[in-house]
Amino acid sequence: MNEPTTGASPPAPRDPRRTDVVFTADFTSTAQWTAGRSSAYPGGGPVNPDDDKLDHLVEDASHSRSGVFRATRRPDGRWDTGLLTTEDSEEEFVLLAGDVLETRVRLPTETGAWPAVWTWRDGGHEVDVFEYHPDHPDLLEFTNHVRGSQRYVHHDAVRPGAWIDLRTEFGRHSVVWWLNGEQVFADRRGVGRRWHAFLIVNLSVCAGRYHPPPEPETTEITFEVSRLLVRRPSEEDG
């Protein structure tokens, strides 16, 4: 990975509660991650045109297993795309209410790119750690679909090709999003006490209904995740 070693962003905010790291992403692990299919896509995939996606999900390791999520143009007009999920994996890691997810990502530069880190289970339980579209170069989208809250955040740190640090607290009463150590949205709605969901990391390609599709000359799109972990409050803290 080509992550810069200088100009590091501010550290994540301190959490007064003691937490344990319960998940550290190893994208090469077939025990942690299932590649190329998800129940968030009709029939598990490989396509989802009703969601304005040109995706054709593939298990090919070169599209996701290195932490560089790739989309490559197909002759039929769709794009082979990388997706990893903890759903149906051997370990089947599940996020719980109260968990905190931290990740470092490099945003894509190509028009039509649609990267995201998000959650899913049983047709819903979706919380978007982030979504991004390079045609809105300084904008990140944060959404709690569980209880209907959303914020579009414009920020100087957000731009095509930028490395950013994200932190999402899946609180029972408020989902809180942080960008480069700065709190940017607290929805004060939360996910409720019983919420739990699988994790998805993927790169989709826009079909043009809401955001423009890739330029005709573009044949490959990339989005990189260098780090992803989940912290959980220790049992003695409740």
mmCIF file of C-alpha atoms in Angstrom:
data_model
loop_
_atom_site.group_PDB
_atom_site.id
_atom_site.type_symbol
_atom_site.label_atom_id
_atom_site.label_comp_id
_atom_site.label_asym_id
_atom_site.label_seq_id
_atom_site.Cartn_x
_atom_site.Cartn_y
_atom_site.Cartn_z
ATOM 1 C CA MET A 1 0.000 0.000 0.000
ATOM 2 C CA ASN A 2 1.183 3.555 -0.725
ATOM 3 C CA GLU A 3 -0.025 5.233 2.443
ATOM 4 C CA PRO A 4 1.950 8.404 3.214
ATOM 5 C CA THR A 5 4.066 8.399 6.345
ATOM 6 C CA THR A 6 4.125 12.167 6.822
ATOM 7 C CA GLY A 7 1.398 14.694 7.460
ATOM 8 C CA ALA A 8 -0.512 12.293 9.709
ATOM 9 C CA SER A 9 -3.960 13.390 10.790
ATOM 10 C CA PRO A 10 -4.772 14.147 14.438
ATOM 11 C CA PRO A 11 -5.232 11.149 16.732
ATOM 12 C CA ALA A 12 -8.690 9.757 17.307
ATOM 13 C CA PRO A 13 -10.569 11.303 20.231
ATOM 14 C CA ARG A 14 -10.010 9.723 23.618
ATOM 15 C CA ASP A 15 -12.822 7.588 24.960
ATOM 16 C CA PRO A 16 -13.068 7.617 28.766
ATOM 17 C CA ARG A 17 -14.464 4.092 28.752
ATOM 18 C CA ARG A 18 -12.043 1.208 28.535
ATOM 19 C CA THR A 19 -12.435 -0.692 25.297
ATOM 20 C CA ASP A 20 -11.113 -3.921 23.867
ATOM 21 C CA VAL A 21 -10.178 -4.370 20.219
ATOM 22 C CA VAL A 22 -12.480 -7.197 19.135
ATOM 23 C CA PHE A 23 -11.845 -7.089 15.377
ATOM 24 C CA THR A 24 -8.839 -6.135 13.272
ATOM 25 C CA ALA A 25 -9.388 -6.468 9.549
ATOM 26 C CA ASP A 26 -7.205 -8.879 7.617
ATOM 27 C CA PHE A 27 -8.618 -8.627 4.131
ATOM 28 C CA THR A 28 -6.659 -11.687 3.000
ATOM 29 C CA SER A 29 -8.469 -13.859 5.554
ATOM 30 C CA THR A 30 -11.195 -16.116 4.147
ATOM 31 C CA ALA A 31 -12.210 -16.845 7.738
ATOM 32 C CA GLN A 32 -12.972 -13.158 8.401
ATOM 33 C CA TRP A 33 -14.374 -12.135 5.037
ATOM 34 C CA THR A 34 -16.607 -13.461 2.271
ATOM 35 C CA ALA A 35 -15.802 -11.973 -1.145
ATOM 36 C CA GLY A 36 -18.080 -11.186 -4.067
ATOM 37 C CA ARG A 37 -21.532 -11.727 -2.598
ATOM 38 C CA SER A 38 -23.874 -10.104 -0.077
ATOM 39 C CA SER A 39 -27.533 -10.356 0.891
ATOM 40 C CA ALA A 40 -27.635 -6.579 0.376
ATOM 41 C CA TYR A 41 -27.701 -7.403 -3.360
ATOM 42 C CA PRO A 42 -30.741 -9.211 -4.829
ATOM 43 C CA GLY A 43 -30.134 -12.942 -4.608
ATOM 44 C CA GLY A 44 -26.722 -12.215 -3.107
ATOM 45 C CA GLY A 45 -25.560 -10.641 -6.384
ATOM 46 C CA PRO A 46 -23.733 -10.253 -8.568
ATOM 47 C CA VAL A 47 -25.731 -7.235 -9.829
ATOM 48 C CA ASN A 48 -27.944 -4.561 -8.265
ATOM 49 C CA PRO A 49 -29.207 -2.218 -11.017
ATOM 50 C CA ASP A 50 -32.204 -0.989 -9.006
ATOM 51 C CA ASP A 51 -29.752 0.726 -6.641
ATOM 52 C CA ASP A 52 -28.214 2.630 -9.582
ATOM 53 C CA LYS A 53 -25.141 0.402 -9.614
ATOM 54 C CA LEU A 54 -23.148 -0.965 -12.535
ATOM 55 C CA ASP A 55 -21.598 -3.544 -10.198
ATOM 56 C CA HIS A 56 -20.884 -7.134 -11.122
ATOM 57 C CA LEU A 57 -19.506 -8.593 -7.888
ATOM 58 C CA VAL A 58 -16.498 -10.890 -8.238
ATOM 59 C CA GLU A 59 -14.611 -13.135 -5.818
ATOM 60 C CA ASP A 60 -11.333 -12.376 -7.609
ATOM 61 C CA ALA A 61 -8.781 -11.575 -4.898
ATOM 62 C CA SER A 62 -7.212 -8.788 -6.966
ATOM 63 C CA HIS A 63 -10.416 -6.775 -6.591
ATOM 64 C CA SER A 64 -10.491 -6.704 -2.767
ATOM 65 C CA ARG A 65 -8.129 -8.964 -0.828
ATOM 66 C CA SER A 66 -5.141 -6.588 -0.772
ATOM 67 C CA GLY A 67 -7.123 -3.763 0.837
ATOM 68 C CA VAL A 68 -7.193 -2.029 -2.537
ATOM 69 C CA PHE A 69 -10.765 -2.365 -3.754
ATOM 70 C CA ARG A 70 -10.885 -2.317 -7.551
ATOM 71 C CA ALA A 71 -13.536 -1.965 -10.222
ATOM 72 C CA THR A 72 -12.682 -2.895 -13.797
ATOM 73 C CA ARG A 73 -14.766 -2.293 -16.891
ATOM 74 C CA ARG A 74 -16.420 -5.294 -18.578
ATOM 75 C CA PRO A 75 -17.310 -5.636 -22.280
ATOM 76 C CA ASP A 76 -21.027 -5.769 -21.396
ATOM 77 C CA GLY A 77 -21.006 -2.293 -19.825
ATOM 78 C CA ARG A 78 -20.989 -3.469 -16.218
ATOM 79 C CA TRP A 79 -17.975 -3.343 -13.936
ATOM 80 C CA ASP A 80 -16.324 -6.188 -12.021
ATOM 81 C CA THR A 81 -16.271 -4.846 -8.469
ATOM 82 C CA GLY A 82 -14.735 -5.807 -5.135
ATOM 83 C CA LEU A 83 -16.843 -6.396 -2.039
ATOM 84 C CA LEU A 84 -15.972 -8.023 1.280
ATOM 85 C CA THR A 85 -18.434 -8.817 4.059
ATOM 86 C CA THR A 86 -18.296 -10.657 7.355
ATOM 87 C CA GLU A 87 -21.695 -12.172 6.516
ATOM 88 C CA ASP A 88 -21.498 -15.924 5.789
ATOM 89 C CA SER A 89 -17.797 -15.999 6.645
ATOM 90 C CA GLU A 90 -16.365 -18.641 8.960
ATOM 91 C CA GLU A 91 -16.035 -16.189 11.857
ATOM 92 C CA GLU A 92 -19.176 -14.136 11.009
ATOM 93 C CA PHE A 93 -18.097 -11.100 13.009
ATOM 94 C CA VAL A 94 -21.067 -8.949 14.041
ATOM 95 C CA LEU A 95 -21.020 -5.342 15.187
ATOM 96 C CA LEU A 96 -23.029 -4.638 18.355
ATOM 97 C CA ALA A 97 -24.617 -1.514 19.783
ATOM 98 C CA GLY A 98 -21.895 0.404 21.594
ATOM 99 C CA ASP A 99 -19.093 -0.696 19.252
ATOM 100 C CA VAL A 100 -16.664 1.826 17.781
ATOM 101 C CA LEU A 101 -15.252 1.349 14.273
ATOM 102 C CA GLU A 102 -12.044 3.067 13.199
ATOM 103 C CA THR A 103 -10.695 3.038 9.661
ATOM 104 C CA ARG A 104 -8.204 4.818 7.430
ATOM 105 C CA VAL A 105 -9.067 5.079 3.743
ATOM 106 C CA ARG A 106 -7.816 6.646 0.541
ATOM 107 C CA LEU A 107 -10.631 8.180 -1.456
ATOM 108 C CA PRO A 108 -10.904 7.401 -5.178
ATOM 109 C CA THR A 109 -10.277 9.982 -7.879
ATOM 110 C CA GLU A 110 -12.337 8.639 -10.777
ATOM 111 C CA THR A 111 -15.808 9.926 -11.631
ATOM 112 C CA GLY A 112 -18.379 7.190 -11.035
ATOM 113 C CA ALA A 113 -16.603 5.710 -8.018
ATOM 114 C CA TRP A 114 -18.840 4.900 -5.048
ATOM 115 C CA PRO A 115 -16.824 3.554 -2.101
ATOM 116 C CA ALA A 116 -18.422 2.732 1.229
ATOM 117 C CA VAL A 117 -17.982 1.074 4.603
ATOM 118 C CA TRP A 118 -21.362 0.043 6.002
ATOM 119 C CA THR A 119 -23.403 -2.510 7.948
ATOM 120 C CA TRP A 120 -26.177 -4.879 6.886
ATOM 121 C CA ARG A 121 -28.325 -7.731 8.218
ATOM 122 C CA ASP A 122 -31.657 -9.303 7.236
ATOM 123 C CA GLY A 123 -32.634 -6.675 4.689
ATOM 124 C CA GLY A 124 -31.688 -3.665 6.798
ATOM 125 C CA HIS A 125 -29.833 -2.654 9.967
ATOM 126 C CA GLU A 126 -27.775 -0.374 7.719
ATOM 127 C CA VAL A 127 -25.491 2.308 9.073
ATOM 128 C CA ASP A 128 -23.083 3.944 6.629
ATOM 129 C CA VAL A 129 -19.677 4.689 8.123
ATOM 130 C CA PHE A 130 -19.233 6.755 4.986
ATOM 131 C CA GLU A 131 -20.105 7.040 1.298
ATOM 132 C CA TYR A 132 -18.227 9.195 -1.218
ATOM 133 C CA HIS A 133 -18.621 10.391 -4.801
ATOM 134 C CA PRO A 134 -15.741 12.280 -6.501
ATOM 135 C CA ASP A 135 -18.170 14.495 -8.439
ATOM 136 C CA HIS A 136 -18.836 16.105 -5.034
ATOM 137 C CA PRO A 137 -15.138 16.279 -4.171
ATOM 138 C CA ASP A 138 -15.268 17.704 -0.616
ATOM 139 C CA LEU A 139 -18.399 15.863 0.599
ATOM 140 C CA LEU A 140 -18.847 12.753 2.752
ATOM 141 C CA GLU A 141 -22.238 11.135 3.369
ATOM 142 C CA PHE A 142 -23.059 9.716 6.814
ATOM 143 C CA THR A 143 -26.374 7.850 7.231
ATOM 144 C CA ASN A 144 -28.172 5.922 9.953
ATOM 145 C CA HIS A 145 -30.844 4.021 8.013
ATOM 146 C CA VAL A 146 -31.951 2.225 11.187
ATOM 147 C CA ARG A 147 -33.552 5.334 12.631
ATOM 148 C CA GLY A 148 -33.599 7.691 9.663
ATOM 149 C CA SER A 149 -30.861 10.263 10.096
ATOM 150 C CA GLN A 150 -28.340 11.630 7.611
ATOM 151 C CA ARG A 151 -25.745 14.358 7.286
ATOM 152 C CA TYR A 152 -23.762 15.596 4.285
ATOM 153 C CA VAL A 153 -20.463 16.977 5.561
ATOM 154 C CA HIS A 154 -18.239 19.302 3.530
ATOM 155 C CA HIS A 155 -14.653 19.328 4.832
ATOM 156 C CA ASP A 156 -11.277 20.635 3.656
ATOM 157 C CA ALA A 157 -9.662 17.241 4.352
ATOM 158 C CA VAL A 158 -11.993 15.512 1.888
ATOM 159 C CA ARG A 159 -10.845 15.458 -1.729
ATOM 160 C CA PRO A 160 -10.191 12.875 -4.431
ATOM 161 C CA GLY A 161 -7.097 10.836 -3.574
ATOM 162 C CA ALA A 162 -6.949 12.014 0.053
ATOM 163 C CA TRP A 163 -6.201 9.756 3.003
ATOM 164 C CA ILE A 164 -8.704 10.282 5.838
ATOM 165 C CA ASP A 165 -9.315 8.753 9.269
ATOM 166 C CA LEU A 166 -12.898 7.875 10.175
ATOM 167 C CA ARG A 167 -14.421 6.787 13.461
ATOM 168 C CA THR A 168 -18.040 5.760 13.976
ATOM 169 C CA GLU A 169 -19.612 5.110 17.371
ATOM 170 C CA PHE A 170 -22.698 2.895 17.048
ATOM 171 C CA GLY A 171 -24.377 4.203 20.192
ATOM 172 C CA ARG A 172 -27.730 3.006 21.462
ATOM 173 C CA HIS A 173 -28.999 6.584 21.671
ATOM 174 C CA SER A 174 -26.718 8.364 19.196
ATOM 175 C CA VAL A 175 -24.523 7.334 16.283
ATOM 176 C CA VAL A 176 -21.497 9.626 16.234
ATOM 177 C CA TRP A 177 -19.165 10.184 13.271
ATOM 178 C CA TRP A 178 -15.620 11.596 13.503
ATOM 179 C CA LEU A 179 -13.344 12.747 10.671
ATOM 180 C CA ASN A 180 -9.602 13.168 11.319
ATOM 181 C CA GLY A 181 -10.219 13.433 15.052
ATOM 182 C CA GLU A 182 -13.038 15.976 14.733
ATOM 183 C CA GLN A 183 -16.638 15.125 15.610
ATOM 184 C CA VAL A 184 -18.702 16.031 12.547
ATOM 185 C CA PHE A 185 -22.140 14.505 13.277
ATOM 186 C CA ALA A 186 -24.019 13.059 16.241
ATOM 187 C CA ASP A 187 -27.511 12.001 15.197
ATOM 188 C CA ARG A 188 -29.035 11.631 18.706
ATOM 189 C CA ARG A 189 -31.114 8.721 17.431
ATOM 190 C CA GLY A 190 -28.768 5.772 17.730
ATOM 191 C CA VAL A 191 -29.345 2.167 16.796
ATOM 192 C CA GLY A 192 -31.146 0.871 19.876
ATOM 193 C CA ARG A 193 -30.038 -1.695 22.423
ATOM 194 C CA ARG A 194 -30.589 -4.858 20.366
ATOM 195 C CA TRP A 195 -28.998 -3.726 17.094
ATOM 196 C CA HIS A 196 -26.352 -5.942 15.525
ATOM 197 C CA ALA A 197 -25.124 -6.228 11.950
ATOM 198 C CA PHE A 198 -22.447 -7.561 9.643
ATOM 199 C CA LEU A 199 -19.750 -5.373 8.168
ATOM 200 C CA ILE A 200 -19.338 -4.571 4.443
ATOM 201 C CA VAL A 201 -16.476 -2.820 2.650
ATOM 202 C CA ASN A 202 -16.895 -2.293 -1.071
ATOM 203 C CA LEU A 203 -16.395 -0.177 -4.168
ATOM 204 C CA SER A 204 -19.484 0.312 -6.321
ATOM 205 C CA VAL A 205 -19.793 2.085 -9.669
ATOM 206 C CA CYS A 206 -22.549 4.637 -10.316
ATOM 207 C CA ALA A 207 -24.949 4.041 -13.201
ATOM 208 C CA GLY A 208 -25.860 7.714 -13.685
ATOM 209 C CA ARG A 209 -29.226 8.250 -12.012
ATOM 210 C CA TYR A 210 -27.904 10.171 -8.998
ATOM 211 C CA HIS A 211 -24.211 10.577 -9.823
ATOM 212 C CA PRO A 212 -22.456 10.452 -13.191
ATOM 213 C CA PRO A 213 -21.044 7.153 -14.438
ATOM 214 C CA PRO A 214 -17.343 6.752 -15.221
ATOM 215 C CA GLU A 215 -15.842 8.597 -18.168
ATOM 216 C CA PRO A 216 -15.758 6.480 -21.363
ATOM 217 C CA GLU A 217 -11.968 6.272 -21.263
ATOM 218 C CA THR A 218 -11.835 5.023 -17.655
ATOM 219 C CA THR A 219 -11.160 1.298 -17.386
ATOM 220 C CA GLU A 220 -10.231 0.933 -13.702
ATOM 221 C CA ILE A 221 -11.238 2.568 -10.409
ATOM 222 C CA THR A 222 -9.561 2.037 -7.022
ATOM 223 C CA PHE A 223 -10.262 2.792 -3.365
ATOM 224 C CA GLU A 224 -7.922 1.753 -0.547
ATOM 225 C CA VAL A 225 -8.401 0.757 3.090
ATOM 226 C CA SER A 226 -5.151 0.589 5.049
ATOM 227 C CA ARG A 227 -6.629 -0.055 8.498
ATOM 228 C CA LEU A 228 -9.968 -1.087 9.985
ATOM 229 C CA LEU A 229 -10.666 -2.194 13.532
ATOM 230 C CA VAL A 230 -13.564 -2.399 15.959
ATOM 231 C CA ARG A 231 -13.426 -1.577 19.662
ATOM 232 C CA ARG A 232 -15.983 -2.747 22.216
ATOM 233 C CA PRO A 233 -16.555 -1.411 25.750
ATOM 234 C CA SER A 234 -15.101 -3.793 28.299
ATOM 235 C CA GLU A 235 -17.609 -5.854 30.244
ATOM 236 C CA GLU A 236 -16.854 -4.163 33.545
ATOM 237 C CA ASP A 237 -17.949 -0.873 31.981
ATOM 238 C CA GLY A 238 -21.329 -2.372 31.026
#
